PDB file of C-alpha atoms and ligand atoms in Angstrom:
ATOM      1  CA  MET T   1       1.957  20.345  10.331  1.00 35.00           C
ATOM      2  CA  ALA T   2       2.479  16.961  11.941  1.00 39.00           C
ATOM      3  CA  ILE T   3       4.813  14.878   9.815  1.00 40.00           C
ATOM      4  CA  PHE T   4       5.757  11.516  11.275  1.00 41.00           C
ATOM      5  CA  GLY T   5       4.897  13.113  14.621  1.00 43.00           C
ATOM      6  CA  LYS T   6       5.302  11.278  17.891  1.00 44.00           C
ATOM      7  CA  ASP T   7       2.140  12.997  19.106  1.00 46.00           C
ATOM      8  CA  GLU T   8       0.247   9.750  18.885  1.00 49.00           C
ATOM      9  CA  ALA T   9       2.776   7.660  20.829  1.00 48.00           C
ATOM     10  CA  VAL T  10       0.683   7.606  24.031  1.00 47.00           C
ATOM     11  CA  LYS T  11      -1.350   4.400  24.034  1.00 48.00           C
ATOM     12  CA  PRO T  12      -5.037   4.811  24.773  1.00 47.00           C
ATOM     13  CA  GLU T  13      -6.452   2.628  27.537  1.00 48.00           C
ATOM     14  CA  LYS T  14      -8.595   0.594  25.174  1.00 54.00           C
ATOM     15  CA  THR T  15      -9.435   0.270  21.524  1.00 63.00           C
ATOM     16  CA  ALA T  16      -9.938   3.663  19.930  1.00 74.00           C
ATOM     17  CA  VAL T  17     -13.447   4.891  19.194  1.00 87.00           C
ATOM     18  CA  LEU T  18     -13.556   5.931  15.560  1.00 96.00           C
ATOM     19  CA  ASP T  19     -15.903   8.384  13.941  1.00 96.00           C
ATOM     20  CA  PRO T  20     -17.003   6.776  10.671  1.00 95.00           C
ATOM     21  CA  ALA T  21     -17.510  10.222   9.130  1.00 95.00           C
ATOM     22  CA  LEU T  22     -13.864  11.155   9.721  1.00 96.00           C
ATOM     23  CA  LEU T  23     -12.154   8.078   8.331  1.00 98.00           C
ATOM     24  CA  PRO T  24      -9.558   8.581   5.623  1.00 98.00           C
ATOM     25  CA  ARG T  25     -10.851   7.678   2.167  1.00 98.00           C
ATOM     26  CA  HIS T  26      -7.473   6.363   1.078  1.00 98.00           C
ATOM     27  CA  VAL T  27      -4.919   4.728   3.390  1.00 98.00           C
ATOM     28  CA  ALA T  28      -1.418   3.805   2.208  1.00 98.00           C
ATOM     29  CA  ILE T  29       0.881   1.514   4.182  1.00 98.00           C
ATOM     30  CA  ILE T  30       4.609   0.796   4.083  1.00 98.00           C
ATOM     31  CA  MET T  31       4.760  -2.587   5.799  1.00 98.00           C
ATOM     32  CA  ASP T  32       8.265  -2.358   7.236  1.00 98.00           C
ATOM     33  CA  GLY T  33      10.129  -4.513   9.728  1.00 98.00           C
ATOM     34  CA  ASN T  34       9.480  -8.097   8.661  1.00 98.00           C
ATOM     35  CA  GLY T  35      13.209  -8.875   8.530  1.00 98.00           C
ATOM     36  CA  ARG T  36      13.889  -7.467  12.015  1.00 98.00           C
ATOM     37  CA  TRP T  37      10.858  -9.283  13.417  1.00 98.00           C
ATOM     38  CA  ALA T  38      12.269 -12.580  12.148  1.00 98.00           C
ATOM     39  CA  LYS T  39      15.816 -11.790  13.299  1.00 98.00           C
ATOM     40  CA  LYS T  40      14.585 -11.145  16.852  1.00 98.00           C
ATOM     41  CA  ARG T  41      13.274 -14.702  16.801  1.00 98.00           C
ATOM     42  CA  GLY T  42      16.451 -16.158  15.285  1.00 98.00           C
ATOM     43  CA  MET T  43      14.574 -17.023  12.107  1.00 98.00           C
ATOM     44  CA  PRO T  44      15.227 -16.334   8.409  1.00 97.00           C
ATOM     45  CA  ARG T  45      13.810 -13.152   6.870  1.00 97.00           C
ATOM     46  CA  SER T  46      11.255 -15.168   4.900  1.00 97.00           C
ATOM     47  CA  PHE T  47       9.674 -16.154   8.230  1.00 98.00           C
ATOM     48  CA  GLY T  48       9.052 -12.462   8.889  1.00 98.00           C
ATOM     49  CA  HIS T  49       7.482 -11.993   5.463  1.00 98.00           C
ATOM     50  CA  LYS T  50       5.175 -14.935   6.077  1.00 98.00           C
ATOM     51  CA  ALA T  51       4.070 -13.356   9.354  1.00 98.00           C
ATOM     52  CA  GLY T  52       3.744 -10.080   7.453  1.00 98.00           C
ATOM     53  CA  VAL T  53       1.185 -11.629   5.125  1.00 98.00           C
ATOM     54  CA  GLU T  54      -0.874 -12.674   8.166  1.00 98.00           C
ATOM     55  CA  ALA T  55      -0.828  -9.101   9.467  1.00 98.00           C
ATOM     56  CA  LEU T  56      -1.778  -7.841   6.023  1.00 98.00           C
ATOM     57  CA  ARG T  57      -4.730 -10.207   5.842  1.00 97.00           C
ATOM     58  CA  GLU T  58      -6.100  -8.759   9.080  1.00 98.00           C
ATOM     59  CA  ILE T  59      -5.582  -5.138   8.020  1.00 98.00           C
ATOM     60  CA  ILE T  60      -7.303  -5.731   4.667  1.00 98.00           C
ATOM     61  CA  ARG T  61     -10.245  -7.378   6.414  1.00 97.00           C
ATOM     62  CA  HIS T  62     -10.498  -4.586   8.947  1.00 98.00           C
ATOM     63  CA  SER T  63     -10.256  -1.842   6.306  1.00 98.00           C
ATOM     64  CA  ASP T  64     -13.141  -3.496   4.500  1.00 97.00           C
ATOM     65  CA  HIS T  65     -15.082  -3.827   7.740  1.00 96.00           C
ATOM     66  CA  LEU T  66     -14.562  -0.141   8.622  1.00 97.00           C
ATOM     67  CA  GLY T  67     -15.714   0.955   5.178  1.00 97.00           C
ATOM     68  CA  ILE T  68     -12.444   2.520   4.066  1.00 98.00           C
ATOM     69  CA  GLU T  69     -12.656   3.239   0.358  1.00 98.00           C
ATOM     70  CA  ALA T  70      -9.094   2.500  -0.750  1.00 98.00           C
ATOM     71  CA  LEU T  71      -6.085   0.750   0.788  1.00 98.00           C
ATOM     72  CA  THR T  72      -2.731   0.788  -0.960  1.00 98.00           C
ATOM     73  CA  ILE T  73       0.077  -1.398   0.314  1.00 98.00           C
ATOM     74  CA  TYR T  74       3.743  -1.452  -0.674  1.00 98.00           C
ATOM     75  CA  ALA T  75       4.474  -5.114  -1.350  1.00 98.00           C
ATOM     76  CA  PHE T  76       7.594  -4.948  -3.514  1.00 97.00           C
ATOM     77  CA  SER T  77       9.509  -1.979  -4.896  1.00 97.00           C
ATOM     78  CA  THR T  78      11.561  -1.684  -8.082  1.00 96.00           C
ATOM     79  CA  GLU T  79      14.590  -1.614  -5.752  1.00 96.00           C
ATOM     80  CA  ASN T  80      13.657  -4.796  -3.847  1.00 97.00           C
ATOM     81  CA  TRP T  81      15.060  -6.963  -6.667  1.00 97.00           C
ATOM     82  CA  LYS T  82      18.484  -6.132  -5.146  1.00 97.00           C
ATOM     83  CA  ARG T  83      17.720  -8.451  -2.213  1.00 97.00           C
ATOM     84  CA  SER T  84      19.135 -11.987  -2.154  1.00 96.00           C
ATOM     85  CA  ALA T  85      17.676 -14.485  -4.617  1.00 96.00           C
ATOM     86  CA  GLU T  86      16.467 -16.485  -1.621  1.00 96.00           C
ATOM     87  CA  GLU T  87      14.495 -13.590  -0.169  1.00 97.00           C
ATOM     88  CA  VAL T  88      13.065 -12.477  -3.523  1.00 98.00           C
ATOM     89  CA  GLY T  89      12.070 -16.103  -4.188  1.00 97.00           C
ATOM     90  CA  ALA T  90      10.336 -16.329  -0.808  1.00 98.00           C
ATOM     91  CA  LEU T  91       8.425 -13.091  -1.408  1.00 98.00           C
ATOM     92  CA  MET T  92       7.350 -14.149  -4.886  1.00 98.00           C
ATOM     93  CA  GLY T  93       6.261 -17.523  -3.477  1.00 98.00           C
ATOM     94  CA  LEU T  94       4.147 -15.777  -0.838  1.00 98.00           C
ATOM     95  CA  LEU T  95       2.639 -13.541  -3.463  1.00 97.00           C
ATOM     96  CA  LEU T  96       1.559 -16.477  -5.579  1.00 97.00           C
ATOM     97  CA  GLU T  97       0.228 -18.316  -2.558  1.00 97.00           C
ATOM     98  CA  TYR T  98      -1.699 -15.232  -1.460  1.00 95.00           C
ATOM     99  CA  PHE T  99      -3.404 -14.732  -4.795  1.00 93.00           C
ATOM    100  CA  THR T 100      -4.145 -18.428  -5.145  1.00 92.00           C
ATOM    101  CA  LYS T 101      -5.605 -18.897  -1.669  1.00 94.00           C
ATOM    102  CA  GLU T 102      -7.235 -15.540  -0.952  1.00 95.00           C
ATOM    103  CA  LEU T 103      -8.724 -14.475  -4.259  1.00 97.00           C
ATOM    104  CA  ASP T 104     -12.080 -16.175  -3.869  1.00 97.00           C
ATOM    105  CA  GLU T 105     -12.652 -14.730  -0.426  1.00 96.00           C
ATOM    106  CA  LEU T 106     -11.589 -11.236  -1.498  1.00 97.00           C
ATOM    107  CA  HIS T 107     -13.916 -11.503  -4.477  1.00 98.00           C
ATOM    108  CA  ARG T 108     -16.805 -12.645  -2.274  1.00 97.00           C
ATOM    109  CA  GLU T 109     -16.220  -9.622  -0.044  1.00 97.00           C
ATOM    110  CA  GLY T 110     -16.466  -7.355  -3.092  1.00 98.00           C
ATOM    111  CA  VAL T 111     -12.816  -6.250  -2.974  1.00 98.00           C
ATOM    112  CA  CYS T 112     -11.525  -4.713  -6.198  1.00 98.00           C
ATOM    113  CA  ILE T 113      -7.827  -5.480  -6.748  1.00 98.00           C
ATOM    114  CA  ARG T 114      -5.491  -3.268  -8.721  1.00 98.00           C
ATOM    115  CA  ILE T 115      -1.763  -3.779  -9.132  1.00 98.00           C
ATOM    116  CA  LEU T 116       0.337  -0.612  -9.185  1.00 98.00           C
ATOM    117  CA  GLY T 117       3.635  -1.205 -10.948  1.00 98.00           C
ATOM    118  CA  ASP T 118       5.147  -2.791 -13.988  1.00 96.00           C
ATOM    119  CA  ILE T 119       3.869  -6.379 -13.997  1.00 96.00           C
ATOM    120  CA  ASP T 120       5.161  -7.047 -17.514  1.00 97.00           C
ATOM    121  CA  ASP T 121       8.725  -6.132 -16.614  1.00 96.00           C
ATOM    122  CA  MET T 122       9.247  -8.762 -13.940  1.00 96.00           C
ATOM    123  CA  PRO T 123      12.241 -11.124 -14.313  1.00 96.00           C
ATOM    124  CA  LYS T 124      11.849 -14.370 -16.216  1.00 95.00           C
ATOM    125  CA  GLY T 125      10.536 -17.312 -14.215  1.00 96.00           C
ATOM    126  CA  LEU T 126       7.696 -15.337 -12.630  1.00 98.00           C
ATOM    127  CA  GLU T 127       5.119 -16.067 -15.315  1.00 97.00           C
ATOM    128  CA  ARG T 128       2.780 -17.789 -12.840  1.00 97.00           C
ATOM    129  CA  GLN T 129       2.866 -14.718 -10.597  1.00 97.00           C
ATOM    130  CA  GLN T 130       2.170 -12.439 -13.574  1.00 97.00           C
ATOM    131  CA  ALA T 131      -0.774 -14.592 -14.660  1.00 97.00           C
ATOM    132  CA  ALA T 132      -2.167 -14.653 -11.102  1.00 97.00           C
ATOM    133  CA  LEU T 133      -1.947 -10.844 -10.833  1.00 97.00           C
ATOM    134  CA  TYR T 134      -3.768 -10.302 -14.119  1.00 97.00           C
ATOM    135  CA  ALA T 135      -6.373 -12.913 -13.177  1.00 97.00           C
ATOM    136  CA  ALA T 136      -7.004 -11.204  -9.809  1.00 98.00           C
ATOM    137  CA  MET T 137      -7.535  -7.829 -11.460  1.00 98.00           C
ATOM    138  CA  GLU T 138      -9.784  -9.287 -14.130  1.00 98.00           C
ATOM    139  CA  LYS T 139     -11.903 -11.294 -11.687  1.00 98.00           C
ATOM    140  CA  THR T 140     -12.486  -8.401  -9.281  1.00 98.00           C
ATOM    141  CA  LYS T 141     -12.627  -5.448 -11.671  1.00 98.00           C
ATOM    142  CA  GLU T 142     -16.394  -4.867 -11.344  1.00 98.00           C
ATOM    143  CA  ASN T 143     -16.401  -5.152  -7.543  1.00 98.00           C
ATOM    144  CA  THR T 144     -17.577  -2.111  -5.638  1.00 98.00           C
ATOM    145  CA  GLY T 145     -16.170  -2.786  -2.160  1.00 98.00           C
ATOM    146  CA  LEU T 146     -12.723  -1.969  -0.786  1.00 98.00           C
ATOM    147  CA  LYS T 147     -10.296  -0.844  -3.489  1.00 98.00           C
ATOM    148  CA  LEU T 148      -7.178  -2.839  -2.661  1.00 98.00           C
ATOM    149  CA  ASN T 149      -4.117  -1.588  -4.495  1.00 98.00           C
ATOM    150  CA  ILE T 150      -0.952  -3.614  -4.306  1.00 98.00           C
ATOM    151  CA  ALA T 151       2.236  -1.805  -5.279  1.00 98.00           C
ATOM    152  CA  LEU T 152       4.479  -4.390  -6.850  1.00 98.00           C
ATOM    153  CA  ASN T 153       7.602  -3.810  -8.923  1.00 98.00           C
ATOM    154  CA  TYR T 154       6.598  -0.237  -8.141  1.00 98.00           C
ATOM    155  CA  GLY T 155       8.626   2.974  -7.962  1.00 98.00           C
ATOM    156  CA  GLY T 156       7.101   6.418  -7.469  1.00 98.00           C
ATOM    157  CA  GLN T 157       9.668   8.216  -9.646  1.00 98.00           C
ATOM    158  CA  GLN T 158       9.269   5.614 -12.396  1.00 98.00           C
ATOM    159  CA  GLU T 159       5.498   6.069 -12.218  1.00 98.00           C
ATOM    160  CA  ILE T 160       5.843   9.847 -12.681  1.00 98.00           C
ATOM    161  CA  VAL T 161       8.273   9.448 -15.595  1.00 98.00           C
ATOM    162  CA  ARG T 162       5.913   6.903 -17.194  1.00 98.00           C
ATOM    163  CA  ALA T 163       3.007   9.358 -16.943  1.00 98.00           C
ATOM    164  CA  ALA T 164       5.128  12.179 -18.423  1.00 98.00           C
ATOM    165  CA  LYS T 165       6.106   9.936 -21.350  1.00 98.00           C
ATOM    166  CA  LYS T 166       2.472   8.997 -21.983  1.00 98.00           C
ATOM    167  CA  LEU T 167       1.420  12.646 -22.004  1.00 98.00           C
ATOM    168  CA  ALA T 168       4.333  13.568 -24.281  1.00 98.00           C
ATOM    169  CA  ALA T 169       3.283  10.829 -26.715  1.00 98.00           C
ATOM    170  CA  MET T 170      -0.349  12.009 -26.567  1.00 98.00           C
ATOM    171  CA  ALA T 171       0.744  15.592 -27.232  1.00 98.00           C
ATOM    172  CA  ALA T 172       2.938  14.457 -30.144  1.00 98.00           C
ATOM    173  CA  GLU T 173       0.052  12.565 -31.745  1.00 98.00           C
ATOM    174  CA  GLY T 174      -2.343  15.453 -31.073  1.00 98.00           C
ATOM    175  CA  THR T 175      -4.732  13.760 -28.635  1.00 98.00           C
ATOM    176  CA  ILE T 176      -3.950  16.339 -25.913  1.00 98.00           C
ATOM    177  CA  LYS T 177      -2.809  19.955 -26.148  1.00 98.00           C
ATOM    178  CA  PRO T 178       0.253  20.779 -23.994  1.00 97.00           C
ATOM    179  CA  GLU T 179      -1.685  23.662 -22.406  1.00 97.00           C
ATOM    180  CA  ASP T 180      -4.394  21.200 -21.302  1.00 98.00           C
ATOM    181  CA  ILE T 181      -1.942  19.193 -19.205  1.00 98.00           C
ATOM    182  CA  ASP T 182      -2.866  19.980 -15.620  1.00 98.00           C
ATOM    183  CA  ALA T 183      -2.759  18.061 -12.324  1.00 96.00           C
ATOM    184  CA  GLY T 184      -5.927  16.146 -13.242  1.00 97.00           C
ATOM    185  CA  ALA T 185      -4.638  15.143 -16.674  1.00 98.00           C
ATOM    186  CA  PHE T 186      -1.379  14.044 -15.067  1.00 98.00           C
ATOM    187  CA  ALA T 187      -3.089  12.009 -12.346  1.00 98.00           C
ATOM    188  CA  ALA T 188      -5.128  10.230 -15.026  1.00 98.00           C
ATOM    189  CA  GLN T 189      -1.909   8.711 -16.399  1.00 98.00           C
ATOM    190  CA  LEU T 190      -0.747   7.291 -13.060  1.00 98.00           C
ATOM    191  CA  TYR T 191      -1.358   3.714 -11.918  1.00 98.00           C
ATOM    192  CA  THR T 192      -3.769   5.200  -9.370  1.00 98.00           C
ATOM    193  CA  ALA T 193      -5.985   6.919 -11.959  1.00 98.00           C
ATOM    194  CA  GLY T 194      -9.504   7.365 -10.602  1.00 98.00           C
ATOM    195  CA  LEU T 195      -8.573   6.739  -6.964  1.00 98.00           C
ATOM    196  CA  PRO T 196      -8.835   9.471  -4.341  1.00 96.00           C
ATOM    197  CA  GLU T 197      -5.545  11.063  -3.261  1.00 96.00           C
ATOM    198  CA  VAL T 198      -3.862   9.421  -0.294  1.00 98.00           C
ATOM    199  CA  ASP T 199      -5.198  10.854   2.974  1.00 98.00           C
ATOM    200  CA  PHE T 200      -3.167   8.837   5.433  1.00 98.00           C
ATOM    201  CA  MET T 201       0.166   7.056   5.181  1.00 98.00           C
ATOM    202  CA  ILE T 202       1.292   4.597   7.827  1.00 98.00           C
ATOM    203  CA  ARG T 203       4.843   3.286   8.102  1.00 98.00           C
ATOM    204  CA  THR T 204       5.775   0.683  10.664  1.00 98.00           C
ATOM    205  CA  SER T 205       9.113  -0.104  12.325  1.00 98.00           C
ATOM    206  CA  GLY T 206      10.158   3.434  13.235  1.00 97.00           C
ATOM    207  CA  GLU T 207      11.633   4.337   9.850  1.00 95.00           C
ATOM    208  CA  MET T 208      10.825   7.813   8.537  1.00 95.00           C
ATOM    209  CA  ARG T 209      11.291   7.550   4.805  1.00 95.00           C
ATOM    210  CA  LEU T 210       9.014   7.651   1.788  1.00 97.00           C
ATOM    211  CA  SER T 211      11.068   5.016  -0.041  1.00 97.00           C
ATOM    212  CA  ASN T 212       9.820   6.026  -3.498  1.00 98.00           C
ATOM    213  CA  PHE T 213       6.191   5.284  -2.588  1.00 98.00           C
ATOM    214  CA  LEU T 214       3.266   7.221  -4.115  1.00 98.00           C
ATOM    215  CA  LEU T 215       5.305  10.420  -4.461  1.00 98.00           C
ATOM    216  CA  TYR T 216       2.697  12.252  -6.524  1.00 98.00           C
ATOM    217  CA  GLN T 217      -0.353  10.976  -4.663  1.00 98.00           C
ATOM    218  CA  MET T 218       0.835  11.963  -1.166  1.00 97.00           C
ATOM    219  CA  ALA T 219       0.896  15.728  -1.714  1.00 95.00           C
ATOM    220  CA  TYR T 220      -1.375  16.321   1.289  1.00 95.00           C
ATOM    221  CA  ALA T 221      -1.234  12.957   3.044  1.00 97.00           C
ATOM    222  CA  GLU T 222      -0.967  12.860   6.815  1.00 97.00           C
ATOM    223  CA  PHE T 223       1.951  10.687   7.909  1.00 98.00           C
ATOM    224  CA  TYR T 224       1.993   8.326  10.864  1.00 98.00           C
ATOM    225  CA  GLN T 225       4.793   6.158  12.127  1.00 98.00           C
ATOM    226  CA  THR T 226       4.863   3.507  14.783  1.00 98.00           C
ATOM    227  CA  ASP T 227       7.763   1.563  16.248  1.00 98.00           C
ATOM    228  CA  LEU T 228       5.799  -1.675  15.894  1.00 98.00           C
ATOM    229  CA  LEU T 229       7.296  -4.079  13.367  1.00 98.00           C
ATOM    230  CA  TRP T 230       4.855  -4.935  10.592  1.00 98.00           C
ATOM    231  CA  PRO T 231       3.961  -8.491  11.745  1.00 98.00           C
ATOM    232  CA  ASP T 232       2.931  -6.978  15.106  1.00 98.00           C
ATOM    233  CA  PHE T 233       0.714  -4.319  13.522  1.00 98.00           C
ATOM    234  CA  ASP T 234      -2.733  -5.627  14.348  1.00 98.00           C
ATOM    235  CA  ARG T 235      -6.303  -4.356  14.361  1.00 98.00           C
ATOM    236  CA  GLU T 236      -5.821  -2.474  17.589  1.00 98.00           C
ATOM    237  CA  ALA T 237      -2.686  -0.735  16.315  1.00 98.00           C
ATOM    238  CA  TYR T 238      -4.528   0.162  13.110  1.00 98.00           C
ATOM    239  CA  GLU T 239      -7.418   1.670  15.044  1.00 98.00           C
ATOM    240  CA  GLU T 240      -4.969   3.626  17.166  1.00 98.00           C
ATOM    241  CA  ALA T 241      -3.415   5.021  13.981  1.00 98.00           C
ATOM    242  CA  LEU T 242      -6.812   5.912  12.553  1.00 98.00           C
ATOM    243  CA  ALA T 243      -7.772   7.615  15.821  1.00 98.00           C
ATOM    244  CA  ALA T 244      -4.600   9.736  15.549  1.00 97.00           C
ATOM    245  CA  TYR T 245      -5.591  10.648  11.982  1.00 98.00           C
ATOM    246  CA  GLN T 246      -8.983  11.780  13.190  1.00 97.00           C
ATOM    247  CA  LYS T 247      -7.303  14.275  15.522  1.00 96.00           C
ATOM    248  CA  ARG T 248      -5.247  15.866  12.766  1.00 96.00           C
ATOM    249  CA  ASN T 249      -6.160  19.322  11.525  1.00 90.00           C
ATOM    250  CA  ARG T 250      -5.873  19.075   7.739  1.00 87.00           C
ATOM    251  CA  ARG T 251      -5.454  22.448   6.084  1.00 86.00           C
ATOM    252  CA  PHE T 252      -4.313  21.578   2.564  1.00 87.00           C
ATOM    253  CA  GLY T 253      -2.074  24.638   2.472  1.00 85.00           C
ATOM    254  CA  GLY T 254      -4.761  26.912   3.901  1.00 86.00           C
ATOM    255  CA  VAL T 255      -4.949  28.318   7.427  1.00 76.00           C
TER     256      VAL T 255
HETATM  257  C1  LIG Y 301       9.658  -4.592   4.456  1.00 80.44           C
HETATM  258  O1  LIG Y 301      10.269  -5.247   5.547  1.00 80.44           O
HETATM  259  C2  LIG Y 301       8.743  -5.502   3.780  1.00 80.44           C
HETATM  260  C3  LIG Y 301       8.844  -5.855   2.463  1.00 80.44           C
HETATM  261  C4  LIG Y 301       9.898  -5.369   1.579  1.00 80.44           C
HETATM  262  C5  LIG Y 301       7.890  -6.800   1.876  1.00 80.44           C
HETATM  263  C6  LIG Y 301       6.456  -6.656   2.315  1.00 80.44           C
HETATM  264  C7  LIG Y 301       5.698  -7.804   1.816  1.00 80.44           C
HETATM  265  C8  LIG Y 301       4.788  -8.517   2.497  1.00 80.44           C
HETATM  266  C9  LIG Y 301       4.308  -8.178   3.852  1.00 80.44           C
HETATM  267  C10 LIG Y 301       4.169  -9.734   1.916  1.00 80.44           C
HETATM  268  C11 LIG Y 301       3.968  -9.805   0.420  1.00 80.44           C
HETATM  269  C12 LIG Y 301       2.711  -9.211  -0.062  1.00 80.44           C
HETATM  270  C13 LIG Y 301       1.632  -9.875  -0.552  1.00 80.44           C
HETATM  271  C14 LIG Y 301       0.561  -9.102  -1.201  1.00 80.44           C
HETATM  272  C15 LIG Y 301       1.458 -11.316  -0.430  1.00 80.44           C
HETATM  273  P1  LIG Y 301      11.822  -5.533   5.491  1.00 80.44           P
HETATM  274  O2  LIG Y 301      12.032  -6.855   4.862  1.00 80.44           O
HETATM  275  O3  LIG Y 301      12.524  -4.420   4.781  1.00 80.44           O
HETATM  276  O4  LIG Y 301      12.174  -5.575   7.006  1.00 80.44           O
HETATM  277  P2  LIG Y 301      13.483  -4.999   7.725  1.00 80.44           P
HETATM  278  O5  LIG Y 301      13.494  -3.513   7.458  1.00 80.44           O
HETATM  279  O6  LIG Y 301      13.253  -5.329   9.157  1.00 80.44           O
HETATM  280  O7  LIG Y 301      14.665  -5.699   7.136  1.00 80.44           O
END
């Protein structure tokens, strides 16, 4: 099994040729390395995040163009609140700007936005961000194009505990029998309910950690890592990653 393998490190001569029939249905991305990208340029971390949004814009557009069904990106974890007030403020500013400026175009393209994470439990002072997130979900909820899931104030363990609590409450009130709780019933209580399981997880910047991301949903995901820092992860790098995915032999525990 190739986990975070370096097997794909050899750069192809030109842009990869992708087989549309072998594309992953659900791609997840940990967009890592914004801070280091900025530091290399002698700039503040927020500069890296701003460049990271540009890279994200291109990857969303290209996912849509390729016909990928679902793209889930890790924008802000439950642990990211530990960063400096300045950096958190910059990220929250970018988030608001993104949803203000990009929503109409995403809607026109038929993108359906879902936020994974606890929007209601964000610190005080972020009411405009909360309103923008709810508005984006509401506006795009009937769209049938790319399913864009943004993990925000998200933690994989917290998501699993939340689902367990919901099922426990349902069992206590008699709406589900404990013996009927199976993987499907559990998945239906996650933020990702109704989405296909993650097929392919990309992490940039050379780090090889899951960082509390989609722990339940990645049971059989193929992992890919690249040393590129997130702001440098462009269309070509994405296609190279997808080409590596297409060479994987997925066995789902079989032989
Ligand atoms: C990790 O790099 C990146 C993040 C914690 C934030 C990612 C967010 C964005 C790209 C933009 C916000 C999203 C939207 C939807 C507008 P890092 O800061 O940990 O980098 P480092 O490891 O080099 O320090």
